[in-house]
Amino acid sequence: MNYLLISIWCFVISFSYPNMPKDIKQFKIKNNDMNENVSRDTIVFGAGCFWCVEAIFQNVNGVLEVIPGYCNGFTKNPTYKEVCSGQSGHAEVARIVFDSQKIELSRLLEIFWKTHDPTTLNRQGNDIGSQYRSGVFCLNNNQLEQAQGYKDQLDSEKIWSNPIVTQIEMLDEFYEAENYHHNYFNNNRNQGYCKYVIEPKLDKYNKVFGTIDSGK
């Protein structure tokens, strides 16, 4: 088992048990300066509620922009209410715009798989429904092949006891979510979901990855 797979397994254990291992490699994460010369690329991730996905990836070094939205359903211009009903077919996702000179797609995929449970079908914790499905939605064949290869490797190493159910497919159409969903955690830190779902997840993430690369 290579180091990357070992680190993912350690992270899975750390989210399953209260005492996280202290010898896990830690990463510093922060936003880039939008005025720098950058090489922009885009990938779309679904990993449960898009407020959680946004909150995590806003802190990743090399990520330029995180936009919550909906994708790969069958209702045109869906509303949040329609998506939450589970009847529109869309997934709650975050569009990740990143500087490929500062962070590689493989690193983003590593963070994606480390920060949610990809073995629960249409569910993350108490968020249940097809809108909360795990998915990597790709913009080109290279992304598709890389994501599928990564998933196959994780499955072959049996990092999780159950098989990965993450959908890996081409992005059909992305609809940007309503304005009040943008920067949701930072704007609503005292809201119940933020305090009791997102904040503990960020705290655990930062304890493992936040000290070296972010100066936290």
CSV table of C-alpha atoms in Angstrom, one decimal:
chain,number,residue,atom,x,y,z
A,1,MET,CA,0.0,0.0,0.0
A,2,ASN,CA,1.6,3.4,-1.0
A,3,TYR,CA,1.9,6.4,1.3
A,4,LEU,CA,-1.1,8.2,-0.3
A,5,LEU,CA,-3.4,5.2,0.4
A,6,ILE,CA,-2.0,4.9,4.0
A,7,SER,CA,-2.7,8.5,4.7
A,8,ILE,CA,-6.3,8.2,3.4
A,9,TRP,CA,-6.8,5.2,5.6
A,10,CYS,CA,-5.5,7.1,8.6
A,11,PHE,CA,-7.8,9.9,7.9
A,12,VAL,CA,-10.8,7.6,7.7
A,13,ILE,CA,-9.9,6.2,11.1
A,14,SER,CA,-9.5,9.7,12.5
A,15,PHE,CA,-13.0,10.6,11.5
A,16,SER,CA,-14.4,7.3,13.0
A,17,TYR,CA,-12.7,7.6,16.4
A,18,PRO,CA,-12.3,10.6,18.7
A,19,ASN,CA,-8.5,10.1,19.2
A,20,MET,CA,-6.8,11.0,15.9
A,21,PRO,CA,-3.3,9.7,15.3
A,22,LYS,CA,-0.6,12.3,15.8
A,23,ASP,CA,1.8,11.0,13.2
A,24,ILE,CA,-0.4,11.8,10.2
A,25,LYS,CA,1.2,14.2,7.7
A,26,GLN,CA,-0.3,17.6,8.1
A,27,PHE,CA,-1.0,20.2,5.4
A,28,LYS,CA,-1.3,24.0,5.5
A,29,ILE,CA,-4.2,25.3,3.4
A,30,LYS,CA,-5.2,28.8,2.5
A,31,ASN,CA,-6.7,30.8,-0.4
A,32,ASN,CA,-4.6,32.2,-3.3
A,33,ASP,CA,-4.3,35.8,-4.3
A,34,MET,CA,-6.6,36.2,-7.3
A,35,ASN,CA,-4.3,38.9,-8.8
A,36,GLU,CA,-1.5,36.3,-9.4
A,37,ASN,CA,-0.8,34.8,-12.8
A,38,VAL,CA,-2.7,31.5,-12.6
A,39,SER,CA,-3.5,28.6,-14.8
A,40,ARG,CA,-7.2,28.0,-14.1
A,41,ASP,CA,-8.9,24.6,-14.2
A,42,THR,CA,-12.2,23.4,-12.9
A,43,ILE,CA,-13.6,20.2,-11.3
A,44,VAL,CA,-17.0,19.6,-9.7
A,45,PHE,CA,-17.4,17.6,-6.5
A,46,GLY,CA,-20.5,16.2,-4.7
A,47,ALA,CA,-19.9,15.0,-1.1
A,48,GLY,CA,-23.1,15.5,0.8
A,49,CYS,CA,-24.4,19.0,1.6
A,50,PHE,CA,-22.7,21.6,-0.5
A,51,TRP,CA,-22.2,23.9,2.5
A,52,CYS,CA,-19.7,21.4,3.9
A,53,VAL,CA,-17.9,20.9,0.6
A,54,GLU,CA,-17.6,24.7,0.1
A,55,ALA,CA,-16.3,25.2,3.6
A,56,ILE,CA,-13.6,22.6,3.2
A,57,PHE,CA,-12.3,23.6,-0.3
A,58,GLN,CA,-12.4,27.3,0.5
A,59,ASN,CA,-9.4,26.6,2.7
A,60,VAL,CA,-7.3,24.6,0.2
A,61,ASN,CA,-4.1,26.2,-1.0
A,62,GLY,CA,-4.4,26.5,-4.8
A,63,VAL,CA,-8.2,26.7,-4.9
A,64,LEU,CA,-9.2,30.1,-6.4
A,65,GLU,CA,-13.0,29.9,-6.2
A,66,VAL,CA,-15.7,27.5,-4.8
A,67,ILE,CA,-19.2,27.9,-6.2
A,68,PRO,CA,-22.1,25.9,-4.7
A,69,GLY,CA,-24.6,24.6,-7.2
A,70,TYR,CA,-26.6,21.7,-8.7
A,71,CYS,CA,-25.7,19.3,-11.5
A,72,ASN,CA,-26.6,16.3,-13.6
A,73,GLY,CA,-30.3,16.3,-13.0
A,74,PHE,CA,-33.2,16.6,-15.4
A,75,THR,CA,-35.0,19.7,-14.3
A,76,LYS,CA,-34.0,23.0,-16.0
A,77,ASN,CA,-32.9,25.8,-13.7
A,78,PRO,CA,-33.8,23.9,-10.4
A,79,THR,CA,-34.4,25.7,-7.2
A,80,TYR,CA,-33.0,24.6,-3.8
A,81,LYS,CA,-36.4,23.4,-2.8
A,82,GLU,CA,-36.7,21.3,-5.9
A,83,VAL,CA,-33.3,19.8,-5.4
A,84,CYS,CA,-34.0,19.1,-1.7
A,85,SER,CA,-37.1,17.2,-2.7
A,86,GLY,CA,-35.0,14.6,-4.5
A,87,GLN,CA,-37.3,14.9,-7.5
A,88,SER,CA,-35.1,17.0,-9.8
A,89,GLY,CA,-32.3,14.4,-10.1
A,90,HIS,CA,-29.6,16.9,-9.3
A,91,ALA,CA,-26.7,16.5,-6.9
A,92,GLU,CA,-25.7,19.2,-4.5
A,93,VAL,CA,-22.2,20.1,-5.6
A,94,ALA,CA,-19.4,22.6,-5.4
A,95,ARG,CA,-17.6,23.8,-8.5
A,96,ILE,CA,-13.9,24.0,-7.7
A,97,VAL,CA,-11.8,26.5,-9.7
A,98,PHE,CA,-8.1,25.9,-9.0
A,99,ASP,CA,-4.7,27.0,-10.1
A,100,SER,CA,-3.2,23.8,-11.7
A,101,GLN,CA,0.3,25.3,-11.3
A,102,LYS,CA,-0.2,25.3,-7.5
A,103,ILE,CA,-2.3,22.2,-6.9
A,104,GLU,CA,-2.7,19.1,-9.0
A,105,LEU,CA,-6.0,17.3,-9.6
A,106,SER,CA,-4.7,14.3,-7.8
A,107,ARG,CA,-4.4,16.4,-4.6
A,108,LEU,CA,-7.9,17.7,-4.9
A,109,LEU,CA,-9.2,14.1,-5.4
A,110,GLU,CA,-7.2,13.1,-2.2
A,111,ILE,CA,-8.9,15.9,-0.2
A,112,PHE,CA,-12.3,15.0,-1.7
A,113,TRP,CA,-12.1,11.3,-0.7
A,114,LYS,CA,-10.7,12.1,2.7
A,115,THR,CA,-13.4,14.5,3.8
A,116,HIS,CA,-16.6,12.4,3.3
A,117,ASP,CA,-17.8,8.8,3.4
A,118,PRO,CA,-17.8,7.6,-0.3
A,119,THR,CA,-19.3,4.2,0.7
A,120,THR,CA,-22.8,5.4,1.7
A,121,LEU,CA,-25.2,5.5,-1.2
A,122,ASN,CA,-27.2,8.8,-1.4
A,123,ARG,CA,-26.3,9.7,2.2
A,124,GLN,CA,-23.8,11.7,4.3
A,125,GLY,CA,-24.7,11.4,8.0
A,126,ASN,CA,-28.2,12.6,8.5
A,127,ASP,CA,-28.4,14.1,5.0
A,128,ILE,CA,-30.3,11.5,3.1
A,129,GLY,CA,-31.4,11.5,-0.6
A,130,SER,CA,-30.0,11.3,-4.1
A,131,GLN,CA,-29.1,15.0,-3.9
A,132,TYR,CA,-26.4,14.1,-1.4
A,133,ARG,CA,-24.7,11.5,-3.5
A,134,SER,CA,-21.0,11.2,-3.7
A,135,GLY,CA,-19.8,12.2,-7.2
A,136,VAL,CA,-16.9,13.5,-9.2
A,137,PHE,CA,-18.2,15.4,-12.2
A,138,CYS,CA,-15.5,15.9,-14.9
A,139,LEU,CA,-15.0,18.5,-17.6
A,140,ASN,CA,-12.8,16.3,-19.8
A,141,ASN,CA,-11.7,12.8,-20.5
A,142,ASN,CA,-8.4,13.3,-18.7
A,143,GLN,CA,-10.2,14.1,-15.4
A,144,LEU,CA,-12.6,11.2,-15.9
A,145,GLU,CA,-9.7,8.7,-16.4
A,146,GLN,CA,-7.7,10.1,-13.5
A,147,ALA,CA,-10.7,10.1,-11.1
A,148,GLN,CA,-11.7,6.5,-12.1
A,149,GLY,CA,-8.2,5.3,-11.8
A,150,TYR,CA,-7.9,6.8,-8.3
A,151,LYS,CA,-11.2,5.2,-7.3
A,152,ASP,CA,-10.2,1.8,-8.6
A,153,GLN,CA,-6.9,2.0,-6.7
A,154,LEU,CA,-8.7,2.8,-3.5
A,155,ASP,CA,-11.2,0.0,-4.0
A,156,SER,CA,-8.4,-2.5,-4.8
A,157,GLU,CA,-6.6,-1.6,-1.6
A,158,LYS,CA,-9.9,-1.9,0.4
A,159,ILE,CA,-9.3,1.4,2.2
A,160,TRP,CA,-12.9,1.2,3.4
A,161,SER,CA,-14.6,-2.1,4.4
A,162,ASN,CA,-17.5,-1.3,2.0
A,163,PRO,CA,-17.1,-0.5,-1.7
A,164,ILE,CA,-16.9,3.1,-2.9
A,165,VAL,CA,-20.2,4.2,-4.5
A,166,THR,CA,-18.9,7.6,-5.8
A,167,GLN,CA,-20.3,8.4,-9.2
A,168,ILE,CA,-17.6,9.4,-11.7
A,169,GLU,CA,-19.1,10.9,-14.9
A,170,MET,CA,-18.9,13.9,-17.2
A,171,LEU,CA,-20.5,17.1,-16.0
A,172,ASP,CA,-23.8,17.6,-17.8
A,173,GLU,CA,-25.0,21.0,-16.8
A,174,PHE,CA,-24.1,23.1,-13.7
A,175,TYR,CA,-26.5,25.5,-12.1
A,176,GLU,CA,-25.2,28.0,-9.6
A,177,ALA,CA,-27.0,27.9,-6.3
A,178,GLU,CA,-29.0,30.8,-5.0
A,179,ASN,CA,-26.9,33.7,-3.5
A,180,TYR,CA,-27.6,32.9,0.1
A,181,HIS,CA,-25.8,29.5,-0.3
A,182,HIS,CA,-22.6,31.2,-1.2
A,183,ASN,CA,-20.0,31.4,1.6
A,184,TYR,CA,-22.6,29.8,3.8
A,185,PHE,CA,-20.5,28.6,6.7
A,186,ASN,CA,-18.6,31.9,7.0
A,187,ASN,CA,-21.8,33.9,6.9
A,188,ASN,CA,-23.8,31.7,9.3
A,189,ARG,CA,-21.4,30.3,11.9
A,190,ASN,CA,-24.0,30.4,14.7
A,191,GLN,CA,-26.7,28.5,12.6
A,192,GLY,CA,-27.4,25.1,14.0
A,193,TYR,CA,-26.2,23.1,11.0
A,194,CYS,CA,-23.0,25.1,10.8
A,195,LYS,CA,-22.2,24.7,14.5
A,196,TYR,CA,-23.0,21.0,14.9
A,197,VAL,CA,-22.2,19.6,11.5
A,198,ILE,CA,-19.8,21.8,9.5
A,199,GLU,CA,-17.7,23.2,12.3
A,200,PRO,CA,-16.8,19.9,13.9
A,201,LYS,CA,-15.9,18.5,10.5
A,202,LEU,CA,-13.6,21.6,9.8
A,203,ASP,CA,-12.1,21.3,13.3
A,204,LYS,CA,-11.1,17.7,12.7
A,205,TYR,CA,-9.8,18.5,9.2
A,206,ASN,CA,-7.7,21.4,10.5
A,207,LYS,CA,-6.3,19.3,13.3
A,208,VAL,CA,-4.9,16.9,10.8
A,209,PHE,CA,-4.1,19.1,7.9
A,210,GLY,CA,-4.0,22.7,9.1
A,211,THR,CA,-0.8,23.4,10.9
A,212,ILE,CA,2.0,23.2,8.3
A,213,ASP,CA,0.4,24.6,5.1
A,214,SER,CA,-1.9,27.3,6.6
A,215,GLY,CA,-0.1,28.6,9.7
A,216,LYS,CA,-3.2,27.8,11.8
